[in-house]
Amino acid sequence: MIYNLLNFIDKIKPVEKTSAHCDIPCKIYDPITSQIAVLTMIRLVDLINEIETKESLTAQDHAQISRLVSQKEEHGHIVKDEIRIIWGDYIKQPQLEKYPELHDLAHSIMLGASKAKQNIDKSATVDLLEKVNRFAEIFWDSKNIKTFKAVSPYPPEQELIYPDLKK
Amino acid sequence: MLFDLSIYRVKGDSMSPYIPNNSFVITKPLTNMKKNKLLIFDHKVYGKLIKSLINVDSSNFFWFKGNSSKSISMQDIGPIKKEQIIGEIIFSISKSSIKFHL
């Protein structure tokens, strides 16, 4: 009743507007950013492990490890952000019904990215890639676009899911 | 404005479902900087915005977020000065409910 009254007043003498501003729904979604971010994490772990095999570390090595760890952290955030955007903005009820694993998968990616950030552990990053690849596979399937697996043509040479966009 | 109270109509979904699009909100002048408080402020790009307060940093800048995944991000909103704050929401009126935000 109060709402109807205010609505009526607003029509006669409009009240000031405030915006609960949203992103423009640009509809540009692509999991490749998260996939490349995981590849980067794997590569960074490899580079850290290479330095670790040295008998003694120089100041330069310590500085390099610091940079690599910092970048690994940053790319872990990218993985989480990119998956969250697709999960939160693109995934709707029809996709959830068709792919019931989606909620658990997205959550496991969040946990997996945290684990990969917290440790210098290649298996954690490879495991994360497997999950992100599965997410990518579902994403493209939901758009009726076929996918294929191929090894990335650059280090760390891991298998990725790519969309087959050729008609 | 009446007794320092103001009324605004909310346009957009970024505070939904807490404050749905087309709700009315009543504001009073800012009294404290409690986290999660709903505030209206003047943004140089977006105009008058309604968002949740996340934090006031050591430089006294206010940082905000929306309640929905559709909202523009904290980074897009950027730091807000205290002078840009218009007021805090004390209650909201939508088609289906009246909520107090104290």
PDB file of C-alpha atoms in Angstrom:
ATOM      1  CA  MET A   1       0.000   0.000   0.000  1.00  0.00           C
ATOM      2  CA  ILE A   2       2.825   2.413   0.911  1.00  0.00           C
ATOM      3  CA  TYR A   3       4.580   1.368  -2.279  1.00  0.00           C
ATOM      4  CA  ASN A   4       1.473   2.130  -4.352  1.00  0.00           C
ATOM      5  CA  LEU A   5       1.114   5.503  -2.647  1.00  0.00           C
ATOM      6  CA  LEU A   6       4.770   6.398  -3.331  1.00  0.00           C
ATOM      7  CA  ASN A   7       4.392   5.144  -6.868  1.00  0.00           C
ATOM      8  CA  PHE A   8       1.405   7.439  -7.331  1.00  0.00           C
ATOM      9  CA  ILE A   9       3.291  10.432  -5.868  1.00  0.00           C
ATOM     10  CA  ASP A  10       6.277   9.603  -8.084  1.00  0.00           C
ATOM     11  CA  LYS A  11       4.063   9.840 -11.161  1.00  0.00           C
ATOM     12  CA  ILE A  12       2.721  13.264 -10.149  1.00  0.00           C
ATOM     13  CA  LYS A  13       5.968  14.687  -8.780  1.00  0.00           C
ATOM     14  CA  PRO A  14       8.873  12.413  -9.702  1.00  0.00           C
ATOM     15  CA  VAL A  15      11.334  11.670  -6.897  1.00  0.00           C
ATOM     16  CA  GLU A  16      15.059  11.691  -7.560  1.00  0.00           C
ATOM     17  CA  LYS A  17      16.515   8.499  -9.010  1.00  0.00           C
ATOM     18  CA  THR A  18      19.517   6.569  -7.711  1.00  0.00           C
ATOM     19  CA  SER A  19      21.186   3.928  -9.788  1.00  0.00           C
ATOM     20  CA  ALA A  20      21.908   0.365  -8.686  1.00  0.00           C
ATOM     21  CA  HIS A  21      24.260   0.332 -11.620  1.00  0.00           C
ATOM     22  CA  CYS A  22      25.006  -2.960 -13.387  1.00  0.00           C
ATOM     23  CA  ASP A  23      27.646  -4.081 -15.826  1.00  0.00           C
ATOM     24  CA  ILE A  24      26.574  -3.735 -19.416  1.00  0.00           C
ATOM     25  CA  PRO A  25      25.506  -7.259 -20.418  1.00  0.00           C
ATOM     26  CA  CYS A  26      28.076  -7.517 -23.221  1.00  0.00           C
ATOM     27  CA  LYS A  27      27.635 -11.334 -23.496  1.00  0.00           C
ATOM     28  CA  ILE A  28      31.353 -11.771 -24.133  1.00  0.00           C
ATOM     29  CA  TYR A  29      32.350 -14.872 -22.176  1.00  0.00           C
ATOM     30  CA  ASP A  30      35.278 -17.169 -22.885  1.00  0.00           C
ATOM     31  CA  PRO A  31      36.964 -19.600 -20.486  1.00  0.00           C
ATOM     32  CA  ILE A  32      40.276 -19.382 -22.387  1.00  0.00           C
ATOM     33  CA  THR A  33      41.498 -16.601 -20.067  1.00  0.00           C
ATOM     34  CA  SER A  34      41.158 -18.892 -17.057  1.00  0.00           C
ATOM     35  CA  GLN A  35      42.741 -21.804 -18.946  1.00  0.00           C
ATOM     36  CA  ILE A  36      45.786 -19.709 -19.896  1.00  0.00           C
ATOM     37  CA  ALA A  37      46.034 -18.434 -16.330  1.00  0.00           C
ATOM     38  CA  VAL A  38      46.271 -22.034 -15.058  1.00  0.00           C
ATOM     39  CA  LEU A  39      48.861 -22.848 -17.726  1.00  0.00           C
ATOM     40  CA  THR A  40      50.842 -19.860 -16.466  1.00  0.00           C
ATOM     41  CA  MET A  41      50.634 -21.175 -12.902  1.00  0.00           C
ATOM     42  CA  ILE A  42      51.969 -24.562 -14.041  1.00  0.00           C
ATOM     43  CA  ARG A  43      54.812 -22.877 -15.930  1.00  0.00           C
ATOM     44  CA  LEU A  44      55.671 -20.722 -12.908  1.00  0.00           C
ATOM     45  CA  VAL A  45      55.862 -23.800 -10.653  1.00  0.00           C
ATOM     46  CA  ASP A  46      58.236 -25.402 -13.184  1.00  0.00           C
ATOM     47  CA  LEU A  47      60.441 -22.301 -13.168  1.00  0.00           C
ATOM     48  CA  ILE A  48      60.477 -22.174  -9.352  1.00  0.00           C
ATOM     49  CA  ASN A  49      61.397 -25.859  -9.212  1.00  0.00           C
ATOM     50  CA  GLU A  50      64.246 -25.261 -11.693  1.00  0.00           C
ATOM     51  CA  ILE A  51      65.770 -22.644  -9.389  1.00  0.00           C
ATOM     52  CA  GLU A  52      65.272 -24.892  -6.376  1.00  0.00           C
ATOM     53  CA  THR A  53      67.541 -27.579  -7.869  1.00  0.00           C
ATOM     54  CA  LYS A  54      70.553 -25.232  -7.689  1.00  0.00           C
ATOM     55  CA  GLU A  55      73.079 -26.046  -4.951  1.00  0.00           C
ATOM     56  CA  SER A  56      73.245 -22.476  -3.699  1.00  0.00           C
ATOM     57  CA  LEU A  57      70.980 -19.550  -4.423  1.00  0.00           C
ATOM     58  CA  THR A  58      72.195 -16.066  -5.313  1.00  0.00           C
ATOM     59  CA  ALA A  59      70.385 -12.838  -4.447  1.00  0.00           C
ATOM     60  CA  GLN A  60      69.192 -12.837  -8.058  1.00  0.00           C
ATOM     61  CA  ASP A  61      67.678 -16.308  -7.583  1.00  0.00           C
ATOM     62  CA  HIS A  62      65.864 -15.199  -4.427  1.00  0.00           C
ATOM     63  CA  ALA A  63      64.524 -12.141  -6.244  1.00  0.00           C
ATOM     64  CA  GLN A  64      63.429 -14.319  -9.169  1.00  0.00           C
ATOM     65  CA  ILE A  65      61.593 -16.760  -6.872  1.00  0.00           C
ATOM     66  CA  SER A  66      59.837 -13.827  -5.256  1.00  0.00           C
ATOM     67  CA  ARG A  67      58.667 -12.565  -8.660  1.00  0.00           C
ATOM     68  CA  LEU A  68      57.539 -16.036  -9.775  1.00  0.00           C
ATOM     69  CA  VAL A  69      55.568 -16.632  -6.568  1.00  0.00           C
ATOM     70  CA  SER A  70      53.931 -13.230  -6.863  1.00  0.00           C
ATOM     71  CA  GLN A  71      52.901 -13.961 -10.461  1.00  0.00           C
ATOM     72  CA  LYS A  72      51.578 -17.387  -9.492  1.00  0.00           C
ATOM     73  CA  GLU A  73      49.441 -15.699  -6.848  1.00  0.00           C
ATOM     74  CA  GLU A  74      48.129 -13.161  -9.357  1.00  0.00           C
ATOM     75  CA  HIS A  75      47.228 -15.807 -11.937  1.00  0.00           C
ATOM     76  CA  GLY A  76      45.429 -17.820  -9.260  1.00  0.00           C
ATOM     77  CA  HIS A  77      43.236 -14.778  -8.724  1.00  0.00           C
ATOM     78  CA  ILE A  78      42.637 -14.520 -12.488  1.00  0.00           C
ATOM     79  CA  VAL A  79      41.467 -18.153 -12.613  1.00  0.00           C
ATOM     80  CA  LYS A  80      39.023 -17.546  -9.783  1.00  0.00           C
ATOM     81  CA  ASP A  81      37.743 -14.230 -11.159  1.00  0.00           C
ATOM     82  CA  GLU A  82      37.207 -15.519 -14.708  1.00  0.00           C
ATOM     83  CA  ILE A  83      35.388 -18.680 -13.602  1.00  0.00           C
ATOM     84  CA  ARG A  84      33.268 -16.689 -11.160  1.00  0.00           C
ATOM     85  CA  ILE A  85      32.165 -14.289 -13.908  1.00  0.00           C
ATOM     86  CA  ILE A  86      31.036 -17.097 -16.219  1.00  0.00           C
ATOM     87  CA  TRP A  87      29.495 -19.016 -13.347  1.00  0.00           C
ATOM     88  CA  GLY A  88      27.728 -15.986 -11.879  1.00  0.00           C
ATOM     89  CA  ASP A  89      26.700 -14.109 -15.021  1.00  0.00           C
ATOM     90  CA  TYR A  90      26.424 -16.617 -17.886  1.00  0.00           C
ATOM     91  CA  ILE A  91      25.285 -19.799 -16.140  1.00  0.00           C
ATOM     92  CA  LYS A  92      21.532 -19.800 -15.638  1.00  0.00           C
ATOM     93  CA  GLN A  93      18.932 -22.392 -14.685  1.00  0.00           C
ATOM     94  CA  PRO A  94      18.871 -24.188 -18.111  1.00  0.00           C
ATOM     95  CA  GLN A  95      22.647 -24.820 -17.931  1.00  0.00           C
ATOM     96  CA  LEU A  96      22.395 -25.924 -14.286  1.00  0.00           C
ATOM     97  CA  GLU A  97      19.696 -28.410 -15.206  1.00  0.00           C
ATOM     98  CA  LYS A  98      21.647 -29.749 -18.176  1.00  0.00           C
ATOM     99  CA  TYR A  99      24.987 -29.898 -16.282  1.00  0.00           C
ATOM    100  CA  PRO A 100      24.149 -30.638 -12.614  1.00  0.00           C
ATOM    101  CA  GLU A 101      27.861 -30.850 -11.738  1.00  0.00           C
ATOM    102  CA  LEU A 102      28.369 -27.115 -12.419  1.00  0.00           C
ATOM    103  CA  HIS A 103      28.008 -25.764  -8.864  1.00  0.00           C
ATOM    104  CA  ASP A 104      30.329 -28.395  -7.405  1.00  0.00           C
ATOM    105  CA  LEU A 105      32.774 -27.964 -10.279  1.00  0.00           C
ATOM    106  CA  ALA A 106      32.940 -24.160  -9.894  1.00  0.00           C
ATOM    107  CA  HIS A 107      33.388 -24.514  -6.140  1.00  0.00           C
ATOM    108  CA  SER A 108      36.119 -27.129  -6.592  1.00  0.00           C
ATOM    109  CA  ILE A 109      37.921 -24.719  -8.960  1.00  0.00           C
ATOM    110  CA  MET A 110      37.851 -22.034  -6.250  1.00  0.00           C
ATOM    111  CA  LEU A 111      39.329 -24.484  -3.734  1.00  0.00           C
ATOM    112  CA  GLY A 112      41.798 -25.875  -6.274  1.00  0.00           C
ATOM    113  CA  ALA A 113      43.030 -22.396  -7.214  1.00  0.00           C
ATOM    114  CA  SER A 114      43.595 -21.584  -3.540  1.00  0.00           C
ATOM    115  CA  LYS A 115      45.550 -24.817  -3.068  1.00  0.00           C
ATOM    116  CA  ALA A 116      47.640 -24.110  -6.172  1.00  0.00           C
ATOM    117  CA  LYS A 117      48.339 -20.598  -4.862  1.00  0.00           C
ATOM    118  CA  GLN A 118      49.297 -21.781  -1.376  1.00  0.00           C
ATOM    119  CA  ASN A 119      51.773 -24.452  -2.496  1.00  0.00           C
ATOM    120  CA  ILE A 120      54.632 -24.964  -4.922  1.00  0.00           C
ATOM    121  CA  ASP A 121      53.003 -28.159  -6.105  1.00  0.00           C
ATOM    122  CA  LYS A 122      52.801 -29.037  -9.777  1.00  0.00           C
ATOM    123  CA  SER A 123      50.202 -31.745  -9.221  1.00  0.00           C
ATOM    124  CA  ALA A 124      47.877 -29.147  -7.613  1.00  0.00           C
ATOM    125  CA  THR A 125      48.155 -26.895 -10.674  1.00  0.00           C
ATOM    126  CA  VAL A 126      47.688 -29.779 -13.133  1.00  0.00           C
ATOM    127  CA  ASP A 127      44.654 -30.917 -11.158  1.00  0.00           C
ATOM    128  CA  LEU A 128      43.298 -27.360 -11.362  1.00  0.00           C
ATOM    129  CA  LEU A 129      43.786 -27.362 -15.137  1.00  0.00           C
ATOM    130  CA  GLU A 130      41.783 -30.560 -15.420  1.00  0.00           C
ATOM    131  CA  LYS A 131      38.868 -28.914 -13.607  1.00  0.00           C
ATOM    132  CA  VAL A 132      39.069 -25.687 -15.608  1.00  0.00           C
ATOM    133  CA  ASN A 133      39.203 -27.713 -18.833  1.00  0.00           C
ATOM    134  CA  ARG A 134      36.042 -29.540 -17.797  1.00  0.00           C
ATOM    135  CA  PHE A 135      34.396 -26.189 -17.090  1.00  0.00           C
ATOM    136  CA  ALA A 136      35.445 -24.979 -20.566  1.00  0.00           C
ATOM    137  CA  GLU A 137      34.088 -28.155 -22.138  1.00  0.00           C
ATOM    138  CA  ILE A 138      30.692 -27.613 -20.484  1.00  0.00           C
ATOM    139  CA  PHE A 139      30.700 -23.924 -21.417  1.00  0.00           C
ATOM    140  CA  TRP A 140      31.220 -24.597 -25.142  1.00  0.00           C
ATOM    141  CA  ASP A 141      28.785 -27.516 -25.126  1.00  0.00           C
ATOM    142  CA  SER A 142      26.136 -25.217 -23.642  1.00  0.00           C
ATOM    143  CA  LYS A 143      26.594 -23.038 -26.726  1.00  0.00           C
ATOM    144  CA  ASN A 144      26.399 -26.089 -29.025  1.00  0.00           C
ATOM    145  CA  ILE A 145      30.017 -25.597 -30.062  1.00  0.00           C
ATOM    146  CA  LYS A 146      32.137 -28.727 -30.431  1.00  0.00           C
ATOM    147  CA  THR A 147      35.500 -28.876 -28.676  1.00  0.00           C
ATOM    148  CA  PHE A 148      38.758 -30.688 -29.203  1.00  0.00           C
ATOM    149  CA  LYS A 149      41.788 -31.386 -27.041  1.00  0.00           C
ATOM    150  CA  ALA A 150      45.231 -30.195 -28.058  1.00  0.00           C
ATOM    151  CA  VAL A 151      48.542 -29.682 -26.324  1.00  0.00           C
ATOM    152  CA  SER A 152      49.371 -25.999 -25.947  1.00  0.00           C
ATOM    153  CA  PRO A 153      52.124 -25.088 -28.445  1.00  0.00           C
ATOM    154  CA  TYR A 154      54.259 -23.484 -25.711  1.00  0.00           C
ATOM    155  CA  PRO A 155      55.487 -24.424 -22.235  1.00  0.00           C
ATOM    156  CA  PRO A 156      54.238 -26.073 -20.091  1.00  0.00           C
ATOM    157  CA  GLU A 157      52.772 -28.018 -23.042  1.00  0.00           C
ATOM    158  CA  GLN A 158      49.642 -29.209 -21.285  1.00  0.00           C
ATOM    159  CA  GLU A 159      46.453 -30.401 -22.899  1.00  0.00           C
ATOM    160  CA  LEU A 160      43.730 -27.766 -23.270  1.00  0.00           C
ATOM    161  CA  ILE A 161      40.108 -27.838 -24.405  1.00  0.00           C
ATOM    162  CA  TYR A 162      39.656 -25.562 -27.435  1.00  0.00           C
ATOM    163  CA  PRO A 163      36.400 -24.664 -29.224  1.00  0.00           C
ATOM    164  CA  ASP A 164      36.143 -25.830 -32.816  1.00  0.00           C
ATOM    165  CA  LEU A 165      34.879 -22.624 -34.409  1.00  0.00           C
ATOM    166  CA  LYS A 166      35.305 -23.734 -38.038  1.00  0.00           C
ATOM    167  CA  LYS A 167      31.992 -24.066 -39.833  1.00  0.00           C
TER     168      LYS A 167
ATOM    169  CA  MET B   1      13.863  16.616   1.780  1.00  0.00           C
ATOM    170  CA  LEU B   2      11.918  16.508   5.040  1.00  0.00           C
ATOM    171  CA  PHE B   3      13.593  16.578   8.487  1.00  0.00           C
ATOM    172  CA  ASP B   4      16.865  15.666   6.744  1.00  0.00           C
ATOM    173  CA  LEU B   5      15.178  12.643   5.167  1.00  0.00           C
ATOM    174  CA  SER B   6      15.220  12.125   1.412  1.00  0.00           C
ATOM    175  CA  ILE B   7      13.472   9.694  -0.856  1.00  0.00           C
ATOM    176  CA  TYR B   8      14.931   8.076  -3.978  1.00  0.00           C
ATOM    177  CA  ARG B   9      13.716   5.573  -6.503  1.00  0.00           C
ATOM    178  CA  VAL B  10      16.197   2.752  -7.220  1.00  0.00           C
ATOM    179  CA  LYS B  11      16.868   1.946 -10.855  1.00  0.00           C
ATOM    180  CA  GLY B  12      18.810  -1.200 -11.720  1.00  0.00           C
ATOM    181  CA  ASP B  13      19.386  -4.713 -10.430  1.00  0.00           C
ATOM    182  CA  SER B  14      22.761  -4.486  -8.737  1.00  0.00           C
ATOM    183  CA  MET B  15      21.245  -4.488  -5.229  1.00  0.00           C
ATOM    184  CA  SER B  16      18.705  -7.155  -6.092  1.00  0.00           C
ATOM    185  CA  PRO B  17      17.222  -9.236  -4.509  1.00  0.00           C
ATOM    186  CA  TYR B  18      17.875  -7.213  -1.333  1.00  0.00           C
ATOM    187  CA  ILE B  19      16.589  -3.994  -2.903  1.00  0.00           C
ATOM    188  CA  PRO B  20      14.777  -4.827  -6.152  1.00  0.00           C
ATOM    189  CA  ASN B  21      14.655  -2.561  -9.176  1.00  0.00           C
ATOM    190  CA  ASN B  22      12.070   0.250  -8.825  1.00  0.00           C
ATOM    191  CA  SER B  23      12.056   0.190  -5.000  1.00  0.00           C
ATOM    192  CA  PHE B  24      11.893   3.406  -3.026  1.00  0.00           C
ATOM    193  CA  VAL B  25      14.530   4.123  -0.386  1.00  0.00           C
ATOM    194  CA  ILE B  26      14.520   6.681   2.413  1.00  0.00           C
ATOM    195  CA  THR B  27      17.853   8.150   3.442  1.00  0.00           C
ATOM    196  CA  LYS B  28      19.196  10.214   6.316  1.00  0.00           C
ATOM    197  CA  PRO B  29      22.596  11.922   6.565  1.00  0.00           C
ATOM    198  CA  LEU B  30      25.558   9.618   7.241  1.00  0.00           C
ATOM    199  CA  THR B  31      25.982   8.904  10.954  1.00  0.00           C
ATOM    200  CA  ASN B  32      28.714   6.236  11.065  1.00  0.00           C
ATOM    201  CA  MET B  33      30.853   4.128   8.759  1.00  0.00           C
ATOM    202  CA  LYS B  34      29.575   0.687   9.671  1.00  0.00           C
ATOM    203  CA  LYS B  35      30.540  -2.053   7.205  1.00  0.00           C
ATOM    204  CA  ASN B  36      27.774  -3.323   4.852  1.00  0.00           C
ATOM    205  CA  LYS B  37      25.755  -0.162   5.396  1.00  0.00           C
ATOM    206  CA  LEU B  38      23.794   0.858   2.290  1.00  0.00           C
ATOM    207  CA  LEU B  39      24.729   4.342   1.132  1.00  0.00           C
ATOM    208  CA  ILE B  40      23.866   6.673  -1.728  1.00  0.00           C
ATOM    209  CA  PHE B  41      26.736   8.687  -3.124  1.00  0.00           C
ATOM    210  CA  ASP B  42      27.549  10.902  -6.067  1.00  0.00           C
ATOM    211  CA  HIS B  43      29.796   9.173  -8.582  1.00  0.00           C
ATOM    212  CA  LYS B  44      31.531  11.322 -11.175  1.00  0.00           C
ATOM    213  CA  VAL B  45      30.816   8.823 -13.980  1.00  0.00           C
ATOM    214  CA  TYR B  46      27.676   6.957 -12.929  1.00  0.00           C
ATOM    215  CA  GLY B  47      25.805   9.730 -11.088  1.00  0.00           C
ATOM    216  CA  LYS B  48      23.932   8.884  -7.908  1.00  0.00           C
ATOM    217  CA  LEU B  49      24.685   5.288  -6.938  1.00  0.00           C
ATOM    218  CA  ILE B  50      23.344   3.022  -4.215  1.00  0.00           C
ATOM    219  CA  LYS B  51      25.870   0.448  -2.981  1.00  0.00           C
ATOM    220  CA  SER B  52      27.057  -1.425   0.134  1.00  0.00           C
ATOM    221  CA  LEU B  53      29.984   0.009   2.056  1.00  0.00           C
ATOM    222  CA  ILE B  54      32.881  -2.451   2.225  1.00  0.00           C
ATOM    223  CA  ASN B  55      35.579  -0.456   3.893  1.00  0.00           C
ATOM    224  CA  VAL B  56      36.951   2.973   4.717  1.00  0.00           C
ATOM    225  CA  ASP B  57      40.705   2.904   4.084  1.00  0.00           C
ATOM    226  CA  SER B  58      43.502   4.663   5.931  1.00  0.00           C
ATOM    227  CA  SER B  59      43.265   7.616   3.521  1.00  0.00           C
ATOM    228  CA  ASN B  60      39.583   7.978   4.447  1.00  0.00           C
ATOM    229  CA  PHE B  61      38.350   6.788   1.047  1.00  0.00           C
ATOM    230  CA  PHE B  62      35.092   4.821   0.989  1.00  0.00           C
ATOM    231  CA  TRP B  63      34.954   1.553  -1.018  1.00  0.00           C
ATOM    232  CA  PHE B  64      31.702   0.009  -2.215  1.00  0.00           C
ATOM    233  CA  LYS B  65      30.243  -3.075  -3.853  1.00  0.00           C
ATOM    234  CA  GLY B  66      26.861  -4.127  -5.233  1.00  0.00           C
ATOM    235  CA  ASN B  67      24.902  -7.065  -3.850  1.00  0.00           C
ATOM    236  CA  SER B  68      24.469  -8.860  -7.156  1.00  0.00           C
ATOM    237  CA  SER B  69      26.962 -10.496  -9.511  1.00  0.00           C
ATOM    238  CA  LYS B  70      25.667  -8.074 -12.168  1.00  0.00           C
ATOM    239  CA  SER B  71      26.957  -5.080 -10.241  1.00  0.00           C
ATOM    240  CA  ILE B  72      29.869  -3.019 -11.415  1.00  0.00           C
ATOM    241  CA  SER B  73      32.916  -3.985  -9.394  1.00  0.00           C
ATOM    242  CA  MET B  74      34.571  -2.214  -6.484  1.00  0.00           C
ATOM    243  CA  GLN B  75      37.427  -1.345  -8.878  1.00  0.00           C
ATOM    244  CA  ASP B  76      35.025   0.184 -11.401  1.00  0.00           C
ATOM    245  CA  ILE B  77      33.432   2.308  -8.706  1.00  0.00           C
ATOM    246  CA  GLY B  78      36.819   3.324  -7.314  1.00  0.00           C
ATOM    247  CA  PRO B  79      37.546   5.326  -4.149  1.00  0.00           C
ATOM    248  CA  ILE B  80      34.806   7.675  -2.961  1.00  0.00           C
ATOM    249  CA  LYS B  81      35.402  10.730  -0.778  1.00  0.00           C
ATOM    250  CA  LYS B  82      33.260  11.425   2.270  1.00  0.00           C
ATOM    251  CA  GLU B  83      32.016  14.642   0.603  1.00  0.00           C
ATOM    252  CA  GLN B  84      30.451  12.502  -2.153  1.00  0.00           C
ATOM    253  CA  ILE B  85      28.276  10.565   0.316  1.00  0.00           C
ATOM    254  CA  ILE B  86      24.671  11.739   0.135  1.00  0.00           C
ATOM    255  CA  GLY B  87      23.104   9.615   2.822  1.00  0.00           C
ATOM    256  CA  GLU B  88      22.506   6.206   4.331  1.00  0.00           C
ATOM    257  CA  ILE B  89      19.449   4.074   3.668  1.00  0.00           C
ATOM    258  CA  ILE B  90      17.185   3.700   6.678  1.00  0.00           C
ATOM    259  CA  PHE B  91      14.471   1.732   4.968  1.00  0.00           C
ATOM    260  CA  SER B  92      13.454   0.480   1.555  1.00  0.00           C
ATOM    261  CA  ILE B  93      10.001  -0.096   0.142  1.00  0.00           C
ATOM    262  CA  SER B  94       9.451  -2.533  -2.683  1.00  0.00           C
ATOM    263  CA  LYS B  95       6.239  -3.939  -4.147  1.00  0.00           C
ATOM    264  CA  SER B  96       6.383  -6.902  -1.801  1.00  0.00           C
ATOM    265  CA  SER B  97       8.088  -5.651   1.370  1.00  0.00           C
ATOM    266  CA  ILE B  98       9.323  -2.857   3.600  1.00  0.00           C
ATOM    267  CA  LYS B  99      12.783  -3.370   5.046  1.00  0.00           C
ATOM    268  CA  PHE B 100      14.556  -1.430   7.766  1.00  0.00           C
ATOM    269  CA  HIS B 101      18.298  -0.940   7.374  1.00  0.00           C
ATOM    270  CA  LEU B 102      19.535   0.198  10.758  1.00  0.00           C
TER     271      LEU B 102
END
